[in-house]
Structures are given as structure tokens and as C-alpha cells.
mmCIF file of C-alpha atoms in Angstrom:
data_model
loop_
_atom_site.group_PDB
_atom_site.id
_atom_site.type_symbol
_atom_site.label_atom_id
_atom_site.label_comp_id
_atom_site.label_asym_id
_atom_site.label_seq_id
_atom_site.Cartn_x
_atom_site.Cartn_y
_atom_site.Cartn_z
ATOM 1 C CA UNK M 1 -39.221 5.085 -15.202
ATOM 2 C CA UNK M 2 -37.733 8.329 -16.579
ATOM 3 C CA UNK M 3 -34.536 10.265 -15.895
ATOM 4 C CA UNK M 4 -33.431 11.332 -12.414
ATOM 5 C CA UNK M 5 -30.976 14.200 -13.037
ATOM 6 C CA UNK M 6 -29.579 15.205 -9.644
ATOM 7 C CA UNK M 7 -26.921 17.782 -8.759
ATOM 8 C CA UNK M 8 -26.808 17.459 -4.954
ATOM 9 C CA UNK M 9 -28.856 15.271 -2.638
ATOM 10 C CA UNK M 10 -28.046 15.291 1.075
ATOM 11 C CA UNK M 11 -29.996 13.551 3.827
ATOM 12 C CA UNK M 12 -28.831 14.080 7.399
ATOM 13 C CA UNK M 13 -31.391 12.042 9.314
ATOM 14 C CA UNK M 14 -32.236 9.111 7.060
ATOM 15 C CA UNK M 15 -31.192 7.236 3.957
ATOM 16 C CA UNK M 16 -31.497 8.095 0.284
ATOM 17 C CA UNK M 17 -33.361 5.910 -2.206
ATOM 18 C CA UNK M 18 -33.614 6.752 -5.912
ATOM 19 C CA UNK M 19 -35.453 4.465 -8.334
ATOM 20 C CA UNK M 20 -35.665 5.666 -11.940
ATOM 21 C CA UNK M 21 -35.164 4.509 -15.494
ATOM 22 C CA UNK M 22 -31.838 6.380 -15.742
ATOM 23 C CA UNK M 23 -29.912 8.118 -12.982
ATOM 24 C CA UNK M 24 -27.340 10.890 -13.431
ATOM 25 C CA UNK M 25 -26.204 12.324 -10.103
ATOM 26 C CA UNK M 26 -23.265 14.545 -9.175
ATOM 27 C CA UNK M 27 -23.268 14.118 -5.388
ATOM 28 C CA UNK M 28 -25.502 12.068 -3.084
ATOM 29 C CA UNK M 29 -24.932 11.830 0.672
ATOM 30 C CA UNK M 30 -26.997 9.601 2.950
ATOM 31 C CA UNK M 31 -25.530 10.839 6.207
ATOM 32 C CA UNK M 32 -28.035 9.083 8.427
ATOM 33 C CA UNK M 33 -28.448 5.640 6.866
ATOM 34 C CA UNK M 34 -28.259 3.703 3.586
ATOM 35 C CA UNK M 35 -27.870 4.806 -0.027
ATOM 36 C CA UNK M 36 -29.849 2.831 -2.616
ATOM 37 C CA UNK M 37 -29.799 3.762 -6.313
ATOM 38 C CA UNK M 38 -31.584 1.688 -8.965
ATOM 39 C CA UNK M 39 -31.712 2.413 -12.690
ATOM 40 C CA UNK M 40 -34.271 0.109 -14.285
ATOM 41 C CA UNK M 41 -33.985 1.082 -17.957
ATOM 42 C CA UNK M 42 -30.581 2.651 -18.569
ATOM 43 C CA UNK M 43 -27.332 3.864 -17.043
ATOM 44 C CA UNK M 44 -26.590 4.819 -13.447
ATOM 45 C CA UNK M 45 -23.958 7.550 -13.236
ATOM 46 C CA UNK M 46 -22.740 8.891 -9.896
ATOM 47 C CA UNK M 47 -19.966 11.367 -9.199
ATOM 48 C CA UNK M 48 -19.536 11.108 -5.425
ATOM 49 C CA UNK M 49 -21.622 8.928 -3.119
ATOM 50 C CA UNK M 50 -21.608 8.523 0.658
ATOM 51 C CA UNK M 51 -23.659 6.309 2.955
ATOM 52 C CA UNK M 52 -23.515 6.176 6.734
ATOM 53 C CA UNK M 53 -24.402 2.486 6.559
ATOM 54 C CA UNK M 54 -24.660 0.418 3.347
ATOM 55 C CA UNK M 55 -24.549 1.536 -0.276
ATOM 56 C CA UNK M 56 -26.213 -0.248 -3.190
ATOM 57 C CA UNK M 57 -25.924 0.848 -6.819
ATOM 58 C CA UNK M 58 -27.590 -1.275 -9.500
ATOM 59 C CA UNK M 59 -28.898 -1.377 -13.030
ATOM 60 C CA UNK M 60 -31.680 -3.877 -13.626
ATOM 61 C CA UNK M 61 -32.942 -3.398 -17.190
ATOM 62 C CA UNK M 62 -31.856 -5.102 -20.375
ATOM 63 C CA UNK M 63 -28.913 -2.678 -20.649
ATOM 64 C CA UNK M 64 -27.262 -0.127 -18.436
ATOM 65 C CA UNK M 65 -23.814 0.597 -16.977
ATOM 66 C CA UNK M 66 -22.935 1.694 -13.461
ATOM 67 C CA UNK M 67 -20.372 4.499 -13.331
ATOM 68 C CA UNK M 68 -18.767 6.044 -10.234
ATOM 69 C CA UNK M 69 -16.620 8.859 -11.588
ATOM 70 C CA UNK M 70 -15.077 9.995 -8.281
ATOM 71 C CA UNK M 71 -15.834 7.772 -5.292
ATOM 72 C CA UNK M 72 -18.369 5.695 -3.398
ATOM 73 C CA UNK M 73 -17.881 5.411 0.364
ATOM 74 C CA UNK M 74 -20.022 3.503 2.832
ATOM 75 C CA UNK M 75 -19.970 2.966 6.578
ATOM 76 C CA UNK M 76 -20.706 -0.737 6.176
ATOM 77 C CA UNK M 77 -20.986 -2.667 2.895
ATOM 78 C CA UNK M 78 -20.798 -1.345 -0.670
ATOM 79 C CA UNK M 79 -22.425 -3.253 -3.527
ATOM 80 C CA UNK M 80 -22.359 -2.458 -7.240
ATOM 81 C CA UNK M 81 -24.388 -4.630 -9.615
ATOM 82 C CA UNK M 82 -24.537 -3.861 -13.321
ATOM 83 C CA UNK M 83 -26.264 -5.610 -16.217
ATOM 84 C CA UNK M 84 -23.639 -3.911 -18.397
ATOM 85 C CA UNK M 85 -20.238 -2.573 -17.359
ATOM 86 C CA UNK M 86 -19.115 -1.254 -13.975
ATOM 87 C CA UNK M 87 -16.820 1.782 -14.393
ATOM 88 C CA UNK M 88 -15.536 2.621 -10.931
ATOM 89 C CA UNK M 89 -12.807 5.002 -9.841
ATOM 90 C CA UNK M 90 -12.957 4.161 -6.130
ATOM 91 C CA UNK M 91 -15.265 2.088 -3.907
ATOM 92 C CA UNK M 92 -14.621 1.923 -0.155
ATOM 93 C CA UNK M 93 -16.458 0.111 2.640
ATOM 94 C CA UNK M 94 -15.489 1.424 6.049
ATOM 95 C CA UNK M 95 -16.654 -1.575 8.086
ATOM 96 C CA UNK M 96 -17.984 -4.124 5.622
ATOM 97 C CA UNK M 97 -17.453 -5.865 2.321
ATOM 98 C CA UNK M 98 -17.214 -4.571 -1.232
ATOM 99 C CA UNK M 99 -19.053 -6.557 -3.898
ATOM 100 C CA UNK M 100 -18.902 -5.756 -7.608
ATOM 101 C CA UNK M 101 -20.955 -7.724 -10.130
ATOM 102 C CA UNK M 102 -20.876 -6.806 -13.822
ATOM 103 C CA UNK M 103 -22.164 -8.736 -16.807
ATOM 104 C CA UNK M 104 -19.537 -6.962 -18.922
ATOM 105 C CA UNK M 105 -16.384 -5.251 -17.667
ATOM 106 C CA UNK M 106 -15.358 -4.060 -14.211
ATOM 107 C CA UNK M 107 -12.783 -1.296 -14.732
ATOM 108 C CA UNK M 108 -11.931 2.283 -13.872
ATOM 109 C CA UNK M 109 -13.682 5.285 -15.384
ATOM 110 C CA UNK M 110 -12.500 4.387 -18.882
ATOM 111 C CA UNK M 111 -12.190 0.873 -20.280
ATOM 112 C CA UNK M 112 -8.380 1.162 -19.977
ATOM 113 C CA UNK M 113 -8.467 2.580 -16.423
ATOM 114 C CA UNK M 114 -8.320 0.556 -13.213
ATOM 115 C CA UNK M 115 -10.860 0.399 -10.393
ATOM 116 C CA UNK M 116 -9.655 0.761 -6.794
ATOM 117 C CA UNK M 117 -11.511 -1.197 -4.105
ATOM 118 C CA UNK M 118 -11.114 -1.314 -0.321
ATOM 119 C CA UNK M 119 -12.977 -3.191 2.429
ATOM 120 C CA UNK M 120 -12.066 -2.544 6.063
ATOM 121 C CA UNK M 121 -13.314 -4.047 9.292
ATOM 122 C CA UNK M 122 -13.224 -7.579 10.640
ATOM 123 C CA UNK M 123 -14.146 -10.327 8.149
ATOM 124 C CA UNK M 124 -14.628 -7.819 5.333
ATOM 125 C CA UNK M 125 -14.105 -9.157 1.815
ATOM 126 C CA UNK M 126 -13.678 -7.774 -1.680
ATOM 127 C CA UNK M 127 -15.486 -9.841 -4.311
ATOM 128 C CA UNK M 128 -15.490 -9.007 -8.014
ATOM 129 C CA UNK M 129 -17.415 -11.091 -10.538
ATOM 130 C CA UNK M 130 -17.228 -9.723 -14.072
ATOM 131 C CA UNK M 131 -18.037 -11.022 -17.516
ATOM 132 C CA UNK M 132 -15.279 -10.159 -19.959
ATOM 133 C CA UNK M 133 -12.724 -8.202 -17.877
ATOM 134 C CA UNK M 134 -11.770 -7.244 -14.335
ATOM 135 C CA UNK M 135 -9.203 -4.425 -14.619
ATOM 136 C CA UNK M 136 -8.262 -3.336 -11.100
ATOM 137 C CA UNK M 137 -5.665 -1.061 -9.530
ATOM 138 C CA UNK M 138 -5.262 -1.270 -5.740
ATOM 139 C CA UNK M 139 -7.476 -3.820 -3.983
ATOM 140 C CA UNK M 140 -7.403 -4.189 -0.188
ATOM 141 C CA UNK M 141 -9.535 -6.379 2.069
ATOM 142 C CA UNK M 142 -9.369 -7.163 5.766
ATOM 143 C CA UNK M 143 -10.235 -10.777 4.941
ATOM 144 C CA UNK M 144 -10.662 -12.478 1.530
ATOM 145 C CA UNK M 145 -10.231 -11.150 -1.994
ATOM 146 C CA UNK M 146 -11.963 -13.062 -4.801
ATOM 147 C CA UNK M 147 -11.869 -11.934 -8.434
ATOM 148 C CA UNK M 148 -13.280 -13.852 -11.397
ATOM 149 C CA UNK M 149 -13.738 -12.841 -15.051
ATOM 150 C CA UNK M 150 -12.800 -13.960 -18.538
ATOM 151 C CA UNK M 151 -9.620 -11.880 -18.114
ATOM 152 C CA UNK M 152 -8.193 -10.556 -14.842
ATOM 153 C CA UNK M 153 -5.570 -7.780 -14.578
ATOM 154 C CA UNK M 154 -4.652 -6.355 -11.142
ATOM 155 C CA UNK M 155 -1.844 -3.992 -10.129
ATOM 156 C CA UNK M 156 -1.786 -4.697 -6.378
ATOM 157 C CA UNK M 157 -3.995 -6.805 -4.109
ATOM 158 C CA UNK M 158 -3.882 -7.565 -0.396
ATOM 159 C CA UNK M 159 -6.091 -10.050 1.441
ATOM 160 C CA UNK M 160 -4.781 -9.144 4.885
ATOM 161 C CA UNK M 161 -6.349 -11.895 6.970
ATOM 162 C CA UNK M 162 -7.746 -14.275 4.397
ATOM 163 C CA UNK M 163 -7.441 -15.989 1.049
ATOM 164 C CA UNK M 164 -6.584 -14.522 -2.338
ATOM 165 C CA UNK M 165 -8.414 -16.230 -5.201
ATOM 166 C CA UNK M 166 -8.048 -15.020 -8.793
ATOM 167 C CA UNK M 167 -9.655 -16.825 -11.727
ATOM 168 C CA UNK M 168 -9.442 -15.973 -15.428
ATOM 169 C CA UNK M 169 -11.887 -18.153 -17.323
ATOM 170 C CA UNK M 170 -10.711 -17.518 -20.893
ATOM 171 C CA UNK M 171 -7.958 -14.896 -21.211
ATOM 172 C CA UNK M 172 -5.015 -13.422 -19.390
ATOM 173 C CA UNK M 173 -4.421 -13.401 -15.648
ATOM 174 C CA UNK M 174 -1.961 -10.619 -14.783
ATOM 175 C CA UNK M 175 -0.949 -9.730 -11.227
ATOM 176 C CA UNK M 176 1.570 -7.127 -10.168
ATOM 177 C CA UNK M 177 1.859 -7.604 -6.394
ATOM 178 C CA UNK M 178 -0.317 -10.005 -4.407
ATOM 179 C CA UNK M 179 -0.405 -10.792 -0.677
ATOM 180 C CA UNK M 180 -2.594 -13.368 1.066
ATOM 181 C CA UNK M 181 -3.069 -13.774 4.806
ATOM 182 C CA UNK M 182 -3.831 -17.471 4.254
ATOM 183 C CA UNK M 183 -3.837 -19.263 0.861
ATOM 184 C CA UNK M 184 -3.280 -17.790 -2.594
ATOM 185 C CA UNK M 185 -4.865 -19.499 -5.608
ATOM 186 C CA UNK M 186 -4.375 -18.199 -9.150
ATOM 187 C CA UNK M 187 -6.101 -20.081 -11.968
ATOM 188 C CA UNK M 188 -5.862 -19.228 -15.661
ATOM 189 C CA UNK M 189 -8.123 -21.230 -17.996
ATOM 190 C CA UNK M 190 -8.743 -21.151 -21.739
ATOM 191 C CA UNK M 191 -6.535 -21.245 -24.825
ATOM 192 C CA UNK M 192 -5.505 -17.565 -24.973
ATOM 193 C CA UNK M 193 -3.444 -15.384 -22.638
ATOM 194 C CA UNK M 194 -0.962 -16.286 -19.917
ATOM 195 C CA UNK M 195 -0.736 -16.328 -16.146
ATOM 196 C CA UNK M 196 1.744 -13.688 -15.009
ATOM 197 C CA UNK M 197 2.555 -12.727 -11.402
ATOM 198 C CA UNK M 198 5.419 -10.356 -10.618
ATOM 199 C CA UNK M 199 5.349 -10.872 -6.841
ATOM 200 C CA UNK M 200 3.088 -13.170 -4.834
ATOM 201 C CA UNK M 201 3.306 -13.878 -1.098
ATOM 202 C CA UNK M 202 1.053 -16.255 0.841
ATOM 203 C CA UNK M 203 1.200 -16.972 4.560
ATOM 204 C CA UNK M 204 -0.043 -20.508 3.876
ATOM 205 C CA UNK M 205 -0.164 -22.394 0.548
ATOM 206 C CA UNK M 206 0.261 -20.900 -2.924
ATOM 207 C CA UNK M 207 -1.240 -22.662 -5.947
ATOM 208 C CA UNK M 208 -0.857 -21.410 -9.517
ATOM 209 C CA UNK M 209 -2.435 -23.192 -12.492
ATOM 210 C CA UNK M 210 -2.292 -22.140 -16.134
ATOM 211 C CA UNK M 211 -3.775 -23.764 -19.210
ATOM 212 C CA UNK M 212 -1.016 -22.047 -21.240
ATOM 213 C CA UNK M 213 2.155 -20.516 -19.729
ATOM 214 C CA UNK M 214 3.011 -19.295 -16.222
ATOM 215 C CA UNK M 215 5.411 -16.314 -16.113
ATOM 216 C CA UNK M 216 6.472 -15.612 -12.540
ATOM 217 C CA UNK M 217 8.790 -13.200 -10.778
ATOM 218 C CA UNK M 218 9.023 -14.090 -7.077
ATOM 219 C CA UNK M 219 6.524 -16.426 -5.410
ATOM 220 C CA UNK M 220 6.817 -17.083 -1.671
ATOM 221 C CA UNK M 221 4.626 -19.248 0.530
ATOM 222 C CA UNK M 222 4.633 -20.317 4.137
ATOM 223 C CA UNK M 223 3.108 -23.657 3.179
ATOM 224 C CA UNK M 224 3.250 -25.757 0.041
ATOM 225 C CA UNK M 225 3.911 -24.053 -3.290
ATOM 226 C CA UNK M 226 2.585 -25.653 -6.466
ATOM 227 C CA UNK M 227 2.886 -24.368 -10.037
ATOM 228 C CA UNK M 228 1.349 -26.189 -13.007
ATOM 229 C CA UNK M 229 1.309 -25.018 -16.633
ATOM 230 C CA UNK M 230 0.427 -26.815 -19.838
ATOM 231 C CA UNK M 231 3.197 -24.880 -21.582
ATOM 232 C CA UNK M 232 6.122 -23.078 -19.946
ATOM 233 C CA UNK M 233 6.922 -22.089 -16.361
ATOM 234 C CA UNK M 234 9.468 -19.263 -16.567
ATOM 235 C CA UNK M 235 10.231 -15.770 -15.372
ATOM 236 C CA UNK M 236 8.875 -12.501 -16.749
ATOM 237 C CA UNK M 237 8.435 -11.469 -19.523
ATOM 238 C CA UNK M 238 9.227 -14.571 -21.592
ATOM 239 C CA UNK M 239 11.052 -17.905 -21.710
ATOM 240 C CA UNK M 240 14.476 -16.249 -21.397
ATOM 241 C CA UNK M 241 13.758 -15.229 -17.772
ATOM 242 C CA UNK M 242 13.693 -17.330 -14.596
ATOM 243 C CA UNK M 243 11.051 -17.679 -11.891
ATOM 244 C CA UNK M 244 12.093 -17.667 -8.209
ATOM 245 C CA UNK M 245 10.137 -19.895 -5.817
ATOM 246 C CA UNK M 246 10.323 -20.182 -2.006
ATOM 247 C CA UNK M 247 8.354 -22.379 0.404
ATOM 248 C CA UNK M 248 9.479 -21.274 3.842
ATOM 249 C CA UNK M 249 8.242 -23.793 6.421
ATOM 250 C CA UNK M 250 10.308 -26.922 7.093
ATOM 251 C CA UNK M 251 7.571 -29.311 5.946
ATOM 252 C CA UNK M 252 6.607 -27.295 2.871
ATOM 253 C CA UNK M 253 7.213 -28.658 -0.641
ATOM 254 C CA UNK M 254 7.704 -26.968 -3.998
ATOM 255 C CA UNK M 255 6.155 -28.800 -6.940
ATOM 256 C CA UNK M 256 6.449 -27.526 -10.509
ATOM 257 C CA UNK M 257 4.763 -29.316 -13.411
ATOM 258 C CA UNK M 258 5.434 -27.812 -16.838
ATOM 259 C CA UNK M 259 4.756 -28.923 -20.366
ATOM 260 C CA UNK M 260 7.603 -27.760 -22.599
ATOM 261 C CA UNK M 261 9.903 -25.809 -20.236
ATOM 262 C CA UNK M 262 10.569 -25.152 -16.554
ATOM 263 C CA UNK M 263 13.128 -22.331 -16.352
ATOM 264 C CA UNK M 264 13.731 -21.399 -12.714
ATOM 265 C CA UNK M 265 16.225 -19.296 -10.794
ATOM 266 C CA UNK M 266 16.300 -19.764 -7.020
ATOM 267 C CA UNK M 267 14.140 -22.642 -5.796
ATOM 268 C CA UNK M 268 14.188 -23.054 -2.022
ATOM 269 C CA UNK M 269 11.844 -25.440 -0.191
ATOM 270 C CA UNK M 270 11.641 -26.301 3.469
ATOM 271 C CA UNK M 271 11.071 -29.921 2.467
ATOM 272 C CA UNK M 272 10.935 -31.465 -1.046
ATOM 273 C CA UNK M 273 11.591 -29.950 -4.465
ATOM 274 C CA UNK M 274 9.982 -31.673 -7.449
ATOM 275 C CA UNK M 275 10.217 -30.213 -10.960
ATOM 276 C CA UNK M 276 8.887 -31.969 -14.065
ATOM 277 C CA UNK M 277 8.739 -31.089 -17.759
ATOM 278 C CA UNK M 278 6.439 -33.576 -19.473
ATOM 279 C CA UNK M 279 7.701 -32.760 -22.973
ATOM 280 C CA UNK M 280 10.686 -30.465 -22.648
ATOM 281 C CA UNK M 281 13.517 -29.104 -20.520
ATOM 282 C CA UNK M 282 14.151 -28.416 -16.842
ATOM 283 C CA UNK M 283 16.622 -25.555 -16.297
ATOM 284 C CA UNK M 284 17.355 -24.402 -12.718
ATOM 285 C CA UNK M 285 20.073 -22.112 -11.377
ATOM 286 C CA UNK M 286 19.939 -23.254 -7.749
ATOM 287 C CA UNK M 287 17.643 -25.756 -6.025
ATOM 288 C CA UNK M 288 17.578 -26.419 -2.276
ATOM 289 C CA UNK M 289 15.456 -29.080 -0.576
ATOM 290 C CA UNK M 290 16.288 -28.104 2.979
ATOM 291 C CA UNK M 291 14.906 -31.146 4.833
ATOM 292 C CA UNK M 292 13.730 -33.357 1.956
ATOM 293 C CA UNK M 293 14.436 -34.696 -1.514
ATOM 294 C CA UNK M 294 15.285 -33.168 -4.876
ATOM 295 C CA UNK M 295 13.608 -34.760 -7.901
ATOM 296 C CA UNK M 296 14.008 -33.405 -11.446
ATOM 297 C CA UNK M 297 12.452 -35.096 -14.464
ATOM 298 C CA UNK M 298 12.425 -34.191 -18.173
ATOM 299 C CA UNK M 299 10.910 -36.059 -21.115
ATOM 300 C CA UNK M 300 12.348 -35.300 -24.562
ATOM 301 C CA UNK M 301 14.439 -32.516 -23.077
ATOM 302 C CA UNK M 302 17.480 -31.739 -20.939
ATOM 303 C CA UNK M 303 18.016 -31.273 -17.221
ATOM 304 C CA UNK M 304 20.314 -28.327 -16.532
ATOM 305 C CA UNK M 305 21.148 -27.585 -12.904
ATOM 306 C CA UNK M 306 23.602 -25.027 -11.595
ATOM 307 C CA UNK M 307 23.762 -26.184 -7.979
ATOM 308 C CA UNK M 308 21.513 -28.607 -6.136
ATOM 309 C CA UNK M 309 21.243 -29.528 -2.466
ATOM 310 C CA UNK M 310 19.014 -32.151 -0.883
ATOM 311 C CA UNK M 311 18.874 -33.283 2.732
ATOM 312 C CA UNK M 312 17.786 -36.776 1.677
ATOM 313 C CA UNK M 313 17.675 -38.354 -1.801
ATOM 314 C CA UNK M 314 18.235 -36.850 -5.244
ATOM 315 C CA UNK M 315 16.747 -38.132 -8.482
ATOM 316 C CA UNK M 316 17.613 -36.652 -11.881
ATOM 317 C CA UNK M 317 15.997 -38.451 -14.808
ATOM 318 C CA UNK M 318 15.616 -37.760 -18.526
ATOM 319 C CA UNK M 319 13.604 -40.021 -20.807
ATOM 320 C CA UNK M 320 12.959 -40.173 -24.531
ATOM 321 C CA UNK M 321 15.964 -37.967 -25.252
ATOM 322 C CA UNK M 322 17.945 -35.381 -23.345
ATOM 323 C CA UNK M 323 21.161 -34.719 -21.419
ATOM 324 C CA UNK M 324 21.807 -34.126 -17.723
ATOM 325 C CA UNK M 325 24.198 -31.277 -16.941
ATOM 326 C CA UNK M 326 25.058 -30.249 -13.364
ATOM 327 C CA UNK M 327 27.220 -27.171 -13.898
ATOM 328 C CA UNK M 328 28.643 -26.643 -10.403
ATOM 329 C CA UNK M 329 27.614 -29.207 -7.804
ATOM 330 C CA UNK M 330 25.013 -31.639 -6.535
ATOM 331 C CA UNK M 331 25.052 -32.455 -2.819
ATOM 332 C CA UNK M 332 22.713 -34.918 -1.138
ATOM 333 C CA UNK M 333 22.201 -36.712 2.153
ATOM 334 C CA UNK M 334 20.829 -40.057 0.943
ATOM 335 C CA UNK M 335 20.807 -42.057 -2.267
ATOM 336 C CA UNK M 336 21.198 -40.343 -5.633
ATOM 337 C CA UNK M 337 19.598 -41.754 -8.766
ATOM 338 C CA UNK M 338 20.710 -40.640 -12.235
ATOM 339 C CA UNK M 339 18.617 -41.858 -15.136
ATOM 340 C CA UNK M 340 19.517 -40.464 -18.530
ATOM 341 C CA UNK M 341 18.624 -40.840 -22.167
ATOM 342 C CA UNK M 342 21.779 -39.287 -23.622
ATOM 343 C CA UNK M 343 24.832 -37.654 -21.962
ATOM 344 C CA UNK M 344 25.592 -36.791 -18.331
ATOM 345 C CA UNK M 345 27.971 -34.040 -17.176
ATOM 346 C CA UNK M 346 28.408 -33.295 -13.451
ATOM 347 C CA UNK M 347 30.864 -30.752 -12.080
ATOM 348 C CA UNK M 348 30.854 -32.100 -8.513
ATOM 349 C CA UNK M 349 28.724 -34.821 -6.924
ATOM 350 C CA UNK M 350 29.009 -35.346 -3.181
ATOM 351 C CA UNK M 351 26.883 -37.510 -0.936
ATOM 352 C CA UNK M 352 27.025 -37.484 2.833
ATOM 353 C CA UNK M 353 25.203 -40.833 3.029
ATOM 354 C CA UNK M 354 23.722 -43.493 0.731
ATOM 355 C CA UNK M 355 24.580 -44.702 -2.756
ATOM 356 C CA UNK M 356 24.808 -43.528 -6.350
ATOM 357 C CA UNK M 357 22.406 -45.490 -8.535
#
């Protein structure tokens, strides 16, 4: 129940288990088996840790942080569980999953630093469940990556063979570069903060939901791509920039549902493109529905389209108030429907089949 103050512990034939009230260790190596450290009444601080098999670091009392100031490396799984904060420089599982659970923050060594996590081996996941903040640097998993906290901020994440799932319950959700081997799902909830993703690529579907705004750089999916925001869907950093969206497969749709503004650059779908602003403006530089329809709808706002191309029908509709302005051209393969509240300006409209309604 007291303090375990350790400079160097090395076991070559078996594992290492330390159970104390507080643990402060510089280097611990379990070269033959597992590493298990438990602090039951205070902090657990480790400089460098190594386990031939699994590693488990935990605090179990009413308070106590887990800190890894240099690195934790395991042959199989690595697990960090803290009743306080988890301050981690680097956690690596050589042939297993990495799991981080923190009642408070999961960050790097300092509250403003980022934790780096890596899980190798078949079916190996990285899972982070934090209370107030998950602040991560480079995150790599052979299979799935799942991160959930009040606020989530990640520089780079790769779920090589599986799904990428990021959830911010109350605050910001910020992603630099994200790659998913299957689906990517980003969900930002709560009244404060925004969803922001500079680059996101998913082999299958990509789904992004924000209770406020969604600020996006380039989002690419193999399957369907859906973006929904209660406020604005734009580029980064603010509503003056444009988001670029691509759904690559022929049967894949792009669906954007915004509240006050959908400001997009290049929108390219294998099948349908549908963009709606429920109380504002739709503004798109170039929209291509390669094998399907193009449908743009704005309520109490304008539709502004640079160029639009649809293999089948096109439908541009404003209601309440708002103009329709096609700056360069609109080309379609079936029927085109124009429904407007105020004025319509079209540079060039050309249909290869069907009617203008």
C-alpha cells in the first residue's frame, strides 16, 4: 500500500508484477513474460517498460494518473487503465491490441502533448476511451481504431484493415489525416466545438455527423459518402473555404445535409449527388454524378453551381426565398427540374435526353 520506487527491474525468465499504493519506476523489463503494474492509492509513473507478452498498467484508487514518460512496448497486448489521466508518450503492441482507458484525459506527457499508439499483428485494434479529452499524435492499427471522449484531437490515424470510428461527445472533433481499411465514421455531438477533418480516406463508406459545423478538406470513400451538419458544411478553416468530396465506386452516392450553408468545391460521385441546405445556401464549384442524378435543394437561400453533370436527371430547387445561378453549365442525361423562389440564371443548359420541367 506504500510507495514502490524502482530504478531498474529486469526479469529474464518470468514476468514482473508490482502492486503498491504508488509506483515510480524508471525502467522495467519483463523479458520472459507479462508486465503488470497496479497503483492502488496514487499515481503510476513509468519511464520505459517492456513485456515479452502482455503489459498492463493501472491505477485503481480514488485518484491516480498513469504516466509513461518514454515508452511501453509489449509482445502481445498493451493495456493502460487510469482512474485519472493517462499521460503516454508511446505505447506499442507488437502482436496484439492497444487499449487505453482514462476517466480524465488521454494525452502525451504534458496535457498539451500527443500520445502515440501502435498495434501490429492480425486483428489488432487500438481503442481509446477517455473522459474529457483524447489528444493523440500518430495512431496505427492493423485492424480497427476506435476513439471516444468529450473532445477528440488526432494528428494522423490509420486503421489498415478495419474501421475508423471517432466520437466526440461534447466538444471538438479534429482530425488531420485519417485512413480506414473499411468504413470511417466521425461523430461530433454537443453544442460546442466543430468537426474538422483535413484528409479522410475510407475503402468503404464514410459517414460524418456534426451537431454544429463540419469543416472538411478532402474526403474520399470507395462506398457511399454522407455528411450531415446542423450548421455549415464547408472547407477548412471557416465558411469561406470549400470541402472536396469523392465517392469512387460506380454505385456510390454522395449525400450532404447542412443547416445554414453547404459550400463545396469538387463533388464527384460514382452514382448520385444530393446536397441540401435546410435553412440556407448551397454553393458548389463542380458537381459530377457519374452514373446517377444531381439534386440540389435550398430553403431560404440560394443555389450557386459552377458546373454540374448528371448521367440521369437533375433537380435544382429553392423554396421560401432564394435564387438559382448556374455560372458555367449544367449537363444532364434525363429530365431536368428547376423549381425556384426568386430568380434563375443559367449560363448553359444542355440535355442529352428528357425534358426541362
